[in-house]
PDB file of C-alpha atoms in Angstrom:
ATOM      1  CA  UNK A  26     123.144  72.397 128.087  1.00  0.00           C
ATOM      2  CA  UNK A  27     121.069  75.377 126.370  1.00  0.00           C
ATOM      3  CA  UNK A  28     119.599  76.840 129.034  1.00  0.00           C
ATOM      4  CA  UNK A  29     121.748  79.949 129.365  1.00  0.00           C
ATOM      5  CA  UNK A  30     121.007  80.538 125.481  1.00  0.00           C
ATOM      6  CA  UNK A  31     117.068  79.553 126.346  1.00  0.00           C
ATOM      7  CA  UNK A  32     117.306  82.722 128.950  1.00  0.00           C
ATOM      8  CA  UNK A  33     118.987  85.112 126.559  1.00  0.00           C
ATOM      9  CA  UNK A  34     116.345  84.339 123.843  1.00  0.00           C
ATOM     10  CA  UNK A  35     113.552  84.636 126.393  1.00  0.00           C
ATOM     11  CA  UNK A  36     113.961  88.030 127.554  1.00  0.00           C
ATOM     12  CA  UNK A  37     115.662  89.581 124.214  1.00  0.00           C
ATOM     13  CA  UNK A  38     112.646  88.105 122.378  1.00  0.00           C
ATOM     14  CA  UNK A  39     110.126  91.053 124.106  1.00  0.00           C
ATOM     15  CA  UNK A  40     112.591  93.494 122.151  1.00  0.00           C
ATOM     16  CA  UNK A  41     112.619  91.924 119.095  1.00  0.00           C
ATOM     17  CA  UNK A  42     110.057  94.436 117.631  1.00  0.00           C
ATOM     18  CA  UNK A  43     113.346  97.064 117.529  1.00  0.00           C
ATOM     19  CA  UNK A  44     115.599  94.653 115.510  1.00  0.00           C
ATOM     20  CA  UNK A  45     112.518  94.241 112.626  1.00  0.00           C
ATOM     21  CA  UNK A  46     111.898  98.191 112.408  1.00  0.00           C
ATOM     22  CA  UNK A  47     115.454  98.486 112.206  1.00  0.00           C
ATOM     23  CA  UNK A  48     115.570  96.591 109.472  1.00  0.00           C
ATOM     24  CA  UNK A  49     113.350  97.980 107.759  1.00  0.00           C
ATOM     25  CA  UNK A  50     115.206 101.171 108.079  1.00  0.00           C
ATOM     26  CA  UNK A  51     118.270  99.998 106.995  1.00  0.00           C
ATOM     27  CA  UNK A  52     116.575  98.438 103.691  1.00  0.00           C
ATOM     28  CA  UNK A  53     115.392 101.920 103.605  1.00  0.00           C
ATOM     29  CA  UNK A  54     118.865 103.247 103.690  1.00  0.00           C
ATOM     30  CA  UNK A  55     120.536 101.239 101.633  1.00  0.00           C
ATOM     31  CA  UNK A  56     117.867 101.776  98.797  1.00  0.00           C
ATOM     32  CA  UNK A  57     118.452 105.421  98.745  1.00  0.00           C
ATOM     33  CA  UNK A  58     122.793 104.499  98.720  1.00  0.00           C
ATOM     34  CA  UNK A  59     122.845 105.682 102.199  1.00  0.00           C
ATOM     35  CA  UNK A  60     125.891 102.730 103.013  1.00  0.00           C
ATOM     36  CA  UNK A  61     127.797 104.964 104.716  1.00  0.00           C
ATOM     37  CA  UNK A  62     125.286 106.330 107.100  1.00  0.00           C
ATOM     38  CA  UNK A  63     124.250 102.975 108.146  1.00  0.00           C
ATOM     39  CA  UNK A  64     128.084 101.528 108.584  1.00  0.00           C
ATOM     40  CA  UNK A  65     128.214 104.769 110.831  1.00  0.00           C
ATOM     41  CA  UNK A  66     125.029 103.387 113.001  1.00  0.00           C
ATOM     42  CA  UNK A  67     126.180 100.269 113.445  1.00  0.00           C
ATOM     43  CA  UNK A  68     129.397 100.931 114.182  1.00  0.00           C
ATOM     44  CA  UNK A  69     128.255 103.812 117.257  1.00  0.00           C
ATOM     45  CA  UNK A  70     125.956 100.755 118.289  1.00  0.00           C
ATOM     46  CA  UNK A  71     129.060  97.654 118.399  1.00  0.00           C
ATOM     47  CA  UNK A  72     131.005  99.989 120.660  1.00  0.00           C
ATOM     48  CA  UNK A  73     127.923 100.876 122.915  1.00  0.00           C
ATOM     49  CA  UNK A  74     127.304  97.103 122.670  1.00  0.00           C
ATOM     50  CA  UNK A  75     130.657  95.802 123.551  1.00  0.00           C
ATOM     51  CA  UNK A  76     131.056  98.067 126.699  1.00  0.00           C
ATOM     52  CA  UNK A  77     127.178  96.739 127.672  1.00  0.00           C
ATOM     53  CA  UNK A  78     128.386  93.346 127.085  1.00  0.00           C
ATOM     54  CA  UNK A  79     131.470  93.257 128.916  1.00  0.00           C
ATOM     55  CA  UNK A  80     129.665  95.574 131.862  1.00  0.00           C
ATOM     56  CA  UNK A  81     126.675  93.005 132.191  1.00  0.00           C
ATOM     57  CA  UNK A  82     128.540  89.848 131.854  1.00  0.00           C
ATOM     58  CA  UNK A  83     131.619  90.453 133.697  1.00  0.00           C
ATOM     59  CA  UNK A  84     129.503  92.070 136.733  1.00  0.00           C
ATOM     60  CA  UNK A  85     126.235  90.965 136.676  1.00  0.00           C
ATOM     61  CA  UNK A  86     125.491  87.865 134.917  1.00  0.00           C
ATOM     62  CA  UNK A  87     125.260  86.467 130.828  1.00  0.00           C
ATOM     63  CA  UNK A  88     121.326  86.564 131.373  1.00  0.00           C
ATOM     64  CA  UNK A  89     121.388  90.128 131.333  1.00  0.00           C
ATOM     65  CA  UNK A  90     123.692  90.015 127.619  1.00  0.00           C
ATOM     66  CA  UNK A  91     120.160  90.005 126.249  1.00  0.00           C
ATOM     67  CA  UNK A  92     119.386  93.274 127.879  1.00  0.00           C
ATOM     68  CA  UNK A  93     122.513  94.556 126.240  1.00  0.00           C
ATOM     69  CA  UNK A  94     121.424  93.562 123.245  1.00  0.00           C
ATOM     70  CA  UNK A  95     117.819  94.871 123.472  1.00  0.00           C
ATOM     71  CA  UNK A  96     119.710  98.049 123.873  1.00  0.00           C
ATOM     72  CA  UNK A  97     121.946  97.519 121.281  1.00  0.00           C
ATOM     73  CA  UNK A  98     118.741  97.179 118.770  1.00  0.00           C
ATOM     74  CA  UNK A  99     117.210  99.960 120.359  1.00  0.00           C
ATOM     75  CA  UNK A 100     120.031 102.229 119.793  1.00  0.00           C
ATOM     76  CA  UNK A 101     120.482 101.173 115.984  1.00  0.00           C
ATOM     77  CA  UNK A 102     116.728 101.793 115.688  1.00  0.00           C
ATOM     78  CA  UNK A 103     116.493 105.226 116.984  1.00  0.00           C
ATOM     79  CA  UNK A 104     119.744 106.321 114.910  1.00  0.00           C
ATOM     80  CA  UNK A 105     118.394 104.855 111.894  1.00  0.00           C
ATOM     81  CA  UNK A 106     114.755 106.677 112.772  1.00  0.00           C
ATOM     82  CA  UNK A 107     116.442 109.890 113.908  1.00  0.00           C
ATOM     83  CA  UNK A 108     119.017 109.761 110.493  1.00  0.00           C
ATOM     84  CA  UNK A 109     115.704 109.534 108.271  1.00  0.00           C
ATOM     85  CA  UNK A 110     114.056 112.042 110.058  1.00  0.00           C
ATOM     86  CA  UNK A 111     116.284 114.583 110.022  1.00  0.00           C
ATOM     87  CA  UNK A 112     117.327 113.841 106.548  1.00  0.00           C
ATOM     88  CA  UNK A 113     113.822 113.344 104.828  1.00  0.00           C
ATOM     89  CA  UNK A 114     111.090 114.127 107.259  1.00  0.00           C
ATOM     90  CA  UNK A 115     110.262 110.904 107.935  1.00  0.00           C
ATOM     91  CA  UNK A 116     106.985 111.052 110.018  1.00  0.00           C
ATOM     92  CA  UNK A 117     106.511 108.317 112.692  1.00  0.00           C
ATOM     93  CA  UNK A 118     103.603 106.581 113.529  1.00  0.00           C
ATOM     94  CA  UNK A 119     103.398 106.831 117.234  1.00  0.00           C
ATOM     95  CA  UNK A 120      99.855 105.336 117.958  1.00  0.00           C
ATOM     96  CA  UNK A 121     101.432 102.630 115.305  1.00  0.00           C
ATOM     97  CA  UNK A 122     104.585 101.837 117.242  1.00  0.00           C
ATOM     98  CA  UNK A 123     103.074 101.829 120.527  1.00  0.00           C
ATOM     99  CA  UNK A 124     100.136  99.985 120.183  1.00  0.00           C
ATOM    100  CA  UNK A 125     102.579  97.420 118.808  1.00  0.00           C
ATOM    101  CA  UNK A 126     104.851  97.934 121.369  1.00  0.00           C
ATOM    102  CA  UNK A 127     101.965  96.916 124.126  1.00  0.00           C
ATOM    103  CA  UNK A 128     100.599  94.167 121.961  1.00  0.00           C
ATOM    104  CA  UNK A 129     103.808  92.260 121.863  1.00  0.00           C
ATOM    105  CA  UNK A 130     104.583  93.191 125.532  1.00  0.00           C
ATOM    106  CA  UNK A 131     100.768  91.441 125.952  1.00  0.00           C
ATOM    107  CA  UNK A 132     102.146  88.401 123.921  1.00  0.00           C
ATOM    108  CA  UNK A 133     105.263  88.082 125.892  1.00  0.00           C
ATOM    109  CA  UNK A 134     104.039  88.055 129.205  1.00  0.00           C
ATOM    110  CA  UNK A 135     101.172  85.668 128.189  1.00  0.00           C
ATOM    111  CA  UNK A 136     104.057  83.634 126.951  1.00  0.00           C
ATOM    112  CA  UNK A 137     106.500  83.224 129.687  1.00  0.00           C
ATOM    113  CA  UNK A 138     103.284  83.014 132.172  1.00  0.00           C
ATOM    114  CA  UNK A 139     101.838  79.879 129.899  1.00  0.00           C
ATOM    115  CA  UNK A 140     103.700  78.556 127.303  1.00  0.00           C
ATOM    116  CA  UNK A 141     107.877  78.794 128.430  1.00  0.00           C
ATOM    117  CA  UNK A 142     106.895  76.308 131.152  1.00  0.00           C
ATOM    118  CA  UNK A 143     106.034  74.171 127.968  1.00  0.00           C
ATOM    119  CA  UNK A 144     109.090  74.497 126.702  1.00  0.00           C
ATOM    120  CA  UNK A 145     111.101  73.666 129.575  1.00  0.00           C
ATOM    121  CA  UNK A 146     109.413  70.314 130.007  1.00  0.00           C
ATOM    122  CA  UNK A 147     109.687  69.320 126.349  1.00  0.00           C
ATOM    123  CA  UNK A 148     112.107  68.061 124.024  1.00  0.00           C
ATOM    124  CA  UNK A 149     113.497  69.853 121.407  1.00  0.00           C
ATOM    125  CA  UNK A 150     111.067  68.090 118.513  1.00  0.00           C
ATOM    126  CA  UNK A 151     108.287  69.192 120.745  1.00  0.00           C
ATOM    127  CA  UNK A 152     109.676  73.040 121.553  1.00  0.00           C
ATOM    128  CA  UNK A 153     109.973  73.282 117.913  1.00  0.00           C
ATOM    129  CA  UNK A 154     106.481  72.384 116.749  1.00  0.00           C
ATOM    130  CA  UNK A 155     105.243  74.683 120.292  1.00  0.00           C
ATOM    131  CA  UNK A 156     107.353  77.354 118.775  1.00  0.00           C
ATOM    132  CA  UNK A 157     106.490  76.811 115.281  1.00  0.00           C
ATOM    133  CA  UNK A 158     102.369  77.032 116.106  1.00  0.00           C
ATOM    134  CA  UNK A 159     103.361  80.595 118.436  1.00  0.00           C
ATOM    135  CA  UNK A 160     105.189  81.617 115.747  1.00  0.00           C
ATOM    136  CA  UNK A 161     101.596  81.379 113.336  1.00  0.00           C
ATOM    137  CA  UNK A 162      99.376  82.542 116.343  1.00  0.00           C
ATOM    138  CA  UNK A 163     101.556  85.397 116.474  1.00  0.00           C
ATOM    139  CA  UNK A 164     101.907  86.471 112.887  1.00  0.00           C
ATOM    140  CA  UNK A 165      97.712  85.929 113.299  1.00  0.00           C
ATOM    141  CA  UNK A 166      97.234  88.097 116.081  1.00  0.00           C
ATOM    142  CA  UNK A 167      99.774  91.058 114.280  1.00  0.00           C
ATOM    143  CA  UNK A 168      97.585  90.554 111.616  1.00  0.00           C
ATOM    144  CA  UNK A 169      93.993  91.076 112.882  1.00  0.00           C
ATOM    145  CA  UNK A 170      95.547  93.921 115.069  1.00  0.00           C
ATOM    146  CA  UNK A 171      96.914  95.437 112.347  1.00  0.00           C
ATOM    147  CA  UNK A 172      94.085  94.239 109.588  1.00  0.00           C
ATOM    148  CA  UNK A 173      93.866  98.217 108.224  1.00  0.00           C
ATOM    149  CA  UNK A 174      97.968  98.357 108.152  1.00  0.00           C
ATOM    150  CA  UNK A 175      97.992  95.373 106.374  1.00  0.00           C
ATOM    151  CA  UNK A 176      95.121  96.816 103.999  1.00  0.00           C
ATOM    152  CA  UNK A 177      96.976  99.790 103.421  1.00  0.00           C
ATOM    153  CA  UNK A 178     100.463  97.808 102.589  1.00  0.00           C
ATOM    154  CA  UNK A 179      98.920  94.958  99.935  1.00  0.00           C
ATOM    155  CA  UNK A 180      96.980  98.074  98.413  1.00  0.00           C
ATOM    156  CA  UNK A 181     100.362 100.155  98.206  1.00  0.00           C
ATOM    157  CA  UNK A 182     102.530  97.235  96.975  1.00  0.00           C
ATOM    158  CA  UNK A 183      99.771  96.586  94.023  1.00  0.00           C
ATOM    159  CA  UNK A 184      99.857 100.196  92.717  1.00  0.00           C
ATOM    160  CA  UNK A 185     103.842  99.956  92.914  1.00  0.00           C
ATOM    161  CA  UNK A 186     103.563  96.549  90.262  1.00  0.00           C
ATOM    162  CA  UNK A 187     101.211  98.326  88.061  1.00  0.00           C
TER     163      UNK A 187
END
């Protein structure tokens, strides 16, 4: 009954790094009253989304909706990036987004190789708790990989309370 939903999840979740940086940027945006810009974004990604959608659905199968997704997060990402860029010189972290990017490419393909055949053999009581204790092993991993980011941000968000 939820398989088709179980195969979307399972290959939009390697792009789900691009929907949390995106928000970020649009919490970015709207704290500097930038609505308009990012009503702009998302609008420019719906349309590039819907013609994806109907494109991969119609003609190739709803599996691939998550790739049209993925893309749809990319593209709000990059607009958002490229909007605060251009607009305040917004310097990205390359070595920061890539090594990311590869760690959670890592995580995925260790996941569908050992732990989605878990999943599909379980109940959903069971794939909750399994997705509950990769959801903490994750966060975990992010962590120790990113132990001097994470330094850096409890540091910064001190100095803001003071």
């Amino acid at each position: 009954k939820f398989i088709t939903s179980g195969l979307i999840l399972k290959y939009s979740i390697l792009f789900i790094v691009f929907n949390i940086l995106l928000q970020i940027n649009f919490h970015i945006l709207s704290s500097i009253w930038r609505v308009k810009e990012k009503m702009r974004i998302i609008s420019i990604a719906i349309f590039i989304n819907i013609i994806l959608n109907y494109v991969f659905i119609q003609y190739l199968w709803v599996g691939w909706a998550a790739l049209a997704t993925a893309i749809w997060w990319m593209n709000i990402y990059i607009m958002s990036e490229f909007y605060l860029w251009k607009t305040y010189r917004v310097k990205i972290d390359w070595i920061f987004t890539i090594k990311n990017i590869l760690l959670l490419l890592w995580l995925w393909i260790i996941s569908y190789i050992y732990i989605l055949p878990l999943l599909n053999l379980s109940n959903r009581w069971a794939s909750f708790i399994y997705m509950s204790i990769i959801t903490i092993l994750y966060m975990w991993i992010f962590w120790i990989f990113n132990y001097t980011e994470l330094q850096n941000f409890v540091r910064t968000v001190k100095n803001i309370k003071k």
